[in-house]
mmCIF file of C-alpha atoms in Angstrom:
data_model
loop_
_atom_site.group_PDB
_atom_site.id
_atom_site.type_symbol
_atom_site.label_atom_id
_atom_site.label_comp_id
_atom_site.label_asym_id
_atom_site.label_seq_id
_atom_site.Cartn_x
_atom_site.Cartn_y
_atom_site.Cartn_z
ATOM 1 C CA MET A 1 92.651 203.542 133.509
ATOM 2 C CA GLU A 2 94.536 204.665 130.405
ATOM 3 C CA ASP A 3 95.692 201.099 129.824
ATOM 4 C CA ALA A 4 92.159 199.803 130.368
ATOM 5 C CA HIS A 5 90.763 202.258 127.819
ATOM 6 C CA ALA A 6 93.483 201.265 125.356
ATOM 7 C CA ASP A 7 92.647 197.605 125.870
ATOM 8 C CA ALA A 8 88.975 198.316 125.263
ATOM 9 C CA GLU A 9 89.809 199.985 121.956
ATOM 10 C CA SER A 10 92.422 197.600 120.572
ATOM 11 C CA GLY A 11 91.865 194.411 122.553
ATOM 12 C CA PRO A 12 93.765 193.419 125.705
ATOM 13 C CA TRP A 13 97.429 192.549 125.281
ATOM 14 C CA GLN A 14 97.799 191.415 128.876
ATOM 15 C CA PRO A 15 96.775 187.905 129.982
ATOM 16 C CA LEU A 16 93.115 187.144 130.582
ATOM 17 C CA LEU A 17 92.913 184.648 133.436
ATOM 18 C CA ASP A 18 89.307 183.539 133.932
ATOM 19 C CA VAL A 19 85.813 183.874 132.496
ATOM 20 C CA TRP A 20 82.263 183.544 133.805
ATOM 21 C CA PHE A 21 78.944 183.603 131.940
ATOM 22 C CA LYS A 22 75.532 184.191 133.474
ATOM 23 C CA ASP A 23 73.819 182.820 130.361
ATOM 24 C CA ASP A 24 74.434 182.622 126.615
ATOM 25 C CA SER A 25 74.682 186.407 126.349
ATOM 26 C CA THR A 26 76.077 188.014 129.491
ATOM 27 C CA GLY A 27 79.529 187.329 130.864
ATOM 28 C CA LEU A 28 82.689 188.714 132.425
ATOM 29 C CA VAL A 29 86.362 188.081 131.773
ATOM 30 C CA VAL A 30 89.072 189.035 134.277
ATOM 31 C CA GLY A 31 92.834 189.184 134.083
ATOM 32 C CA SER A 32 96.180 190.690 134.926
ATOM 33 C CA TYR A 33 96.596 194.257 136.142
ATOM 34 C CA GLY A 34 92.920 194.504 137.037
ATOM 35 C CA LEU A 35 91.442 193.784 133.620
ATOM 36 C CA VAL A 36 87.665 193.299 133.645
ATOM 37 C CA PHE A 37 85.549 193.204 130.494
ATOM 38 C CA ARG A 38 81.822 192.543 130.145
ATOM 39 C CA THR A 39 79.786 191.248 127.230
ATOM 40 C CA THR A 40 76.026 191.218 126.708
ATOM 41 C CA ASP A 41 76.041 189.650 123.241
ATOM 42 C CA GLY A 42 77.699 186.315 123.803
ATOM 43 C CA GLY A 43 81.224 187.614 123.383
ATOM 44 C CA GLU A 44 80.805 189.394 120.058
ATOM 45 C CA THR A 45 81.752 192.679 121.734
ATOM 46 C CA TRP A 46 83.297 193.528 125.093
ATOM 47 C CA ALA A 47 83.212 196.702 127.194
ATOM 48 C CA ASN A 48 85.636 197.781 129.895
ATOM 49 C CA HIS A 49 84.050 197.034 133.283
ATOM 50 C CA ALA A 50 87.043 197.685 135.549
ATOM 51 C CA GLY A 51 85.453 200.840 136.920
ATOM 52 C CA SER A 52 82.947 198.730 138.862
ATOM 53 C CA VAL A 53 85.731 196.894 140.718
ATOM 54 C CA PRO A 54 87.509 198.493 143.729
ATOM 55 C CA ASN A 55 91.065 197.643 142.681
ATOM 56 C CA ASN A 56 93.037 200.883 142.576
ATOM 57 C CA GLU A 57 96.356 199.025 142.740
ATOM 58 C CA ARG A 58 95.452 197.117 139.572
ATOM 59 C CA LEU A 59 96.168 193.779 141.196
ATOM 60 C CA ASN A 60 95.898 190.650 139.079
ATOM 61 C CA LEU A 61 92.379 189.235 139.139
ATOM 62 C CA ASN A 62 93.073 185.511 139.033
ATOM 63 C CA GLY A 63 89.659 183.882 139.205
ATOM 64 C CA ILE A 64 85.914 184.468 139.109
ATOM 65 C CA THR A 65 83.093 182.113 140.047
ATOM 66 C CA GLN A 66 79.430 182.047 141.047
ATOM 67 C CA ILE A 67 78.541 180.152 144.211
ATOM 68 C CA THR A 68 75.337 178.483 145.329
ATOM 69 C CA GLY A 69 72.918 181.268 146.193
ATOM 70 C CA GLY A 70 73.982 183.431 143.253
ATOM 71 C CA ALA A 71 76.795 185.626 144.580
ATOM 72 C CA LEU A 72 79.900 186.144 142.451
ATOM 73 C CA PHE A 73 83.433 186.176 143.857
ATOM 74 C CA MET A 74 86.804 187.175 142.418
ATOM 75 C CA ALA A 75 90.182 186.049 143.756
ATOM 76 C CA ALA A 76 93.192 188.341 143.437
ATOM 77 C CA GLU A 77 96.668 189.155 144.668
ATOM 78 C CA ALA A 78 97.577 190.600 148.066
ATOM 79 C CA GLY A 79 94.681 188.968 149.910
ATOM 80 C CA LEU A 80 92.055 190.714 147.794
ATOM 81 C CA VAL A 81 88.691 188.989 147.426
ATOM 82 C CA LEU A 82 85.799 190.761 145.730
ATOM 83 C CA ARG A 83 82.069 190.060 145.901
ATOM 84 C CA SER A 84 79.063 190.930 143.761
ATOM 85 C CA THR A 85 75.438 190.191 144.577
ATOM 86 C CA ASP A 86 73.987 191.675 141.380
ATOM 87 C CA ASN A 87 75.496 189.417 138.704
ATOM 88 C CA GLY A 88 78.682 191.425 138.406
ATOM 89 C CA GLU A 89 77.236 194.892 137.900
ATOM 90 C CA ASN A 90 78.868 196.191 141.094
ATOM 91 C CA TRP A 91 81.646 194.836 143.285
ATOM 92 C CA GLU A 92 82.904 195.306 146.831
ATOM 93 C CA ASP A 93 86.161 194.202 148.425
ATOM 94 C CA ILE A 94 85.837 192.035 151.511
ATOM 95 C CA GLU A 95 88.396 191.540 154.247
ATOM 96 C CA THR A 96 90.210 188.221 154.506
ATOM 97 C CA PRO A 97 92.780 187.023 157.066
ATOM 98 C CA TYR A 98 95.380 186.172 154.413
ATOM 99 C CA HIS A 99 97.520 188.752 152.614
ATOM 100 C CA GLY A 100 99.143 186.543 150.003
ATOM 101 C CA SER A 101 97.800 185.779 146.546
ATOM 102 C CA TYR A 102 94.538 183.932 146.023
ATOM 103 C CA PHE A 103 94.381 182.065 142.727
ATOM 104 C CA GLY A 104 90.784 180.932 142.836
ATOM 105 C CA VAL A 105 87.442 180.735 144.575
ATOM 106 C CA VAL A 106 84.790 178.007 144.528
ATOM 107 C CA GLY A 107 81.508 177.403 146.273
ATOM 108 C CA THR A 108 80.869 174.416 148.505
ATOM 109 C CA GLY A 109 77.474 173.408 147.159
ATOM 110 C CA ILE A 110 75.755 175.096 150.120
ATOM 111 C CA GLU A 111 74.166 178.525 149.807
ATOM 112 C CA ASP A 112 76.451 181.469 150.650
ATOM 113 C CA GLN A 113 79.477 179.270 151.393
ATOM 114 C CA VAL A 114 82.759 179.925 149.577
ATOM 115 C CA LEU A 115 86.379 178.738 149.566
ATOM 116 C CA ALA A 116 89.324 180.947 148.599
ATOM 117 C CA PHE A 117 92.684 179.313 147.906
ATOM 118 C CA GLY A 118 96.161 180.191 146.716
ATOM 119 C CA LEU A 119 99.814 180.274 147.663
ATOM 120 C CA ARG A 120 101.470 177.737 149.983
ATOM 121 C CA GLY A 121 98.426 175.498 150.257
ATOM 122 C CA ASN A 122 96.292 178.148 151.908
ATOM 123 C CA ILE A 123 92.533 177.528 151.902
ATOM 124 C CA TYR A 124 90.032 179.754 153.676
ATOM 125 C CA ARG A 125 86.351 178.931 154.077
ATOM 126 C CA SER A 126 83.407 181.245 154.698
ATOM 127 C CA GLU A 127 79.801 180.345 155.504
ATOM 128 C CA ASP A 128 78.449 183.910 155.338
ATOM 129 C CA LEU A 129 79.334 185.325 151.906
ATOM 130 C CA GLY A 130 82.849 186.209 152.978
ATOM 131 C CA GLU A 131 82.055 188.187 156.118
ATOM 132 C CA THR A 132 84.110 185.788 158.260
ATOM 133 C CA TRP A 133 86.722 183.197 157.303
ATOM 134 C CA ASP A 134 88.259 180.054 158.808
ATOM 135 C CA LEU A 135 91.601 178.548 157.806
ATOM 136 C CA ILE A 136 91.287 174.980 156.531
ATOM 137 C CA GLU A 137 94.292 172.867 157.458
ATOM 138 C CA THR A 138 96.022 170.945 154.666
ATOM 139 C CA ASP A 139 99.152 168.832 154.475
ATOM 140 C CA ILE A 140 100.710 170.702 151.537
ATOM 141 C CA ASN A 141 102.482 174.019 151.101
ATOM 142 C CA ARG A 142 102.220 174.116 147.317
ATOM 143 C CA THR A 143 100.297 176.693 145.326
ATOM 144 C CA ILE A 144 96.671 175.701 144.725
ATOM 145 C CA ASN A 145 95.701 176.835 141.241
ATOM 146 C CA SER A 146 92.067 175.958 140.616
ATOM 147 C CA GLY A 147 89.039 174.038 141.820
ATOM 148 C CA HIS A 148 85.596 172.774 140.902
ATOM 149 C CA VAL A 149 82.498 171.522 142.707
ATOM 150 C CA GLY A 150 80.734 168.454 141.365
ATOM 151 C CA ALA A 151 76.985 168.007 141.133
ATOM 152 C CA ASP A 152 77.195 165.616 144.089
ATOM 153 C CA GLY A 153 78.962 168.214 146.272
ATOM 154 C CA ASP A 154 82.488 166.822 145.962
ATOM 155 C CA ILE A 155 85.088 169.613 145.827
ATOM 156 C CA VAL A 156 88.388 169.037 144.036
ATOM 157 C CA LEU A 157 91.309 171.481 144.064
ATOM 158 C CA VAL A 158 94.477 171.090 141.988
ATOM 159 C CA ALA A 159 97.945 172.359 142.815
ATOM 160 C CA ASN A 160 101.553 172.431 141.728
ATOM 161 C CA ASP A 161 103.698 169.278 141.757
ATOM 162 C CA GLY A 162 100.749 167.000 141.031
ATOM 163 C CA ALA A 163 98.742 167.586 144.212
ATOM 164 C CA ILE A 164 94.999 166.901 144.111
ATOM 165 C CA LEU A 165 92.882 167.838 147.131
ATOM 166 C CA ARG A 166 89.398 166.404 147.605
ATOM 167 C CA SER A 167 86.622 167.236 150.058
ATOM 168 C CA SER A 168 83.362 165.373 150.615
ATOM 169 C CA ASP A 169 82.190 167.544 153.525
ATOM 170 C CA HIS A 170 81.629 170.875 151.773
ATOM 171 C CA GLY A 171 85.189 172.050 152.229
ATOM 172 C CA GLN A 172 85.523 171.505 155.971
ATOM 173 C CA SER A 173 88.460 169.130 155.394
ATOM 174 C CA PHE A 174 90.531 167.823 152.494
ATOM 175 C CA THR A 175 92.490 164.690 151.677
ATOM 176 C CA THR A 176 95.492 164.997 149.377
ATOM 177 C CA TYR A 177 96.826 162.703 146.697
ATOM 178 C CA THR A 178 100.012 163.563 144.789
ATOM 179 C CA ARG A 179 100.291 161.990 141.349
ATOM 180 C CA ILE A 180 103.534 160.125 140.723
ATOM 181 C CA SER A 181 104.339 162.258 137.670
ATOM 182 C CA ARG A 182 104.219 165.402 139.868
ATOM 183 C CA HIS A 183 103.054 167.459 136.889
ATOM 184 C CA SER A 184 101.422 170.707 137.945
ATOM 185 C CA TYR A 185 97.722 171.185 137.195
ATOM 186 C CA VAL A 186 96.077 174.524 136.519
ATOM 187 C CA ASP A 187 92.431 173.506 136.149
ATOM 188 C CA VAL A 188 90.036 170.688 136.970
ATOM 189 C CA LEU A 189 86.528 169.594 136.021
ATOM 190 C CA VAL A 190 84.562 167.261 138.296
ATOM 191 C CA LEU A 191 82.513 164.960 136.072
ATOM 192 C CA ASP A 192 79.109 163.601 137.009
ATOM 193 C CA GLU A 193 80.247 160.015 136.446
ATOM 194 C CA GLN A 194 82.752 160.075 139.319
ATOM 195 C CA GLY A 195 85.722 161.156 137.223
ATOM 196 C CA LEU A 196 87.962 164.192 136.811
ATOM 197 C CA VAL A 197 89.469 166.051 133.893
ATOM 198 C CA LEU A 198 92.838 167.520 134.874
ATOM 199 C CA ALA A 199 94.535 170.207 132.769
ATOM 200 C CA GLY A 200 98.153 171.169 133.199
ATOM 201 C CA GLU A 201 101.635 171.483 131.794
ATOM 202 C CA ARG A 202 101.374 168.220 129.817
ATOM 203 C CA GLY A 203 97.865 168.783 128.460
ATOM 204 C CA ALA A 204 94.625 167.244 129.727
ATOM 205 C CA LEU A 205 93.818 163.798 131.068
ATOM 206 C CA ARG A 206 90.859 162.015 132.609
ATOM 207 C CA THR A 207 91.148 160.176 135.916
ATOM 208 C CA ASP A 208 88.947 158.666 138.576
ATOM 209 C CA ARG A 209 87.605 160.978 141.284
ATOM 210 C CA SER A 210 90.706 160.576 143.465
ATOM 211 C CA GLY A 211 93.050 161.555 140.637
ATOM 212 C CA ARG A 212 94.927 158.257 140.932
ATOM 213 C CA ASP A 213 93.862 156.116 137.994
ATOM 214 C CA PHE A 214 93.688 157.060 134.327
ATOM 215 C CA MET A 215 90.285 156.650 132.650
ATOM 216 C CA LEU A 216 89.335 156.403 128.975
#
């Protein structure tokens, strides 16, 4: 807590890893060693919000997202997944079957459904706000870094070594394409016009929905 208070006073010196905004004013940013800050003025000022998160070990908080239905989820190290049903005011840890690091969470486009993903190609899917989880089989063992759900329900996850995983059945199964360059990607945006924006170690590029072909 001493470090968190120091960060609140001088600004965090440890990495911030993800951000979520409810609207133009209210948002949360999460990061390494359990950093959580909240703003209610569009980012002009930030207040320490780590006290609302049950994370006594100060594990890295790697991702935050809001799923269909309104619940918020955080993904963290050591199998930790956190849930909020009041727009981030309060958080609870929920049990998952995996004890490695999760690097992100995304919804599936269906109310109360969520995917958590991370090391070694692990993807877990819940249909009940994280109360129970099922392992989703994939054909990769590479770290999955990020994901996004398109307006049409397509889910795309991106991983190390150029792997792009796509689901058209709300996360029940995924197909994998590995780009020839094998550059690692750390974020993805699913565009409405059937394309993707991939961000990684060589910058950003736009491709078709499969990740195969470059688009202008």
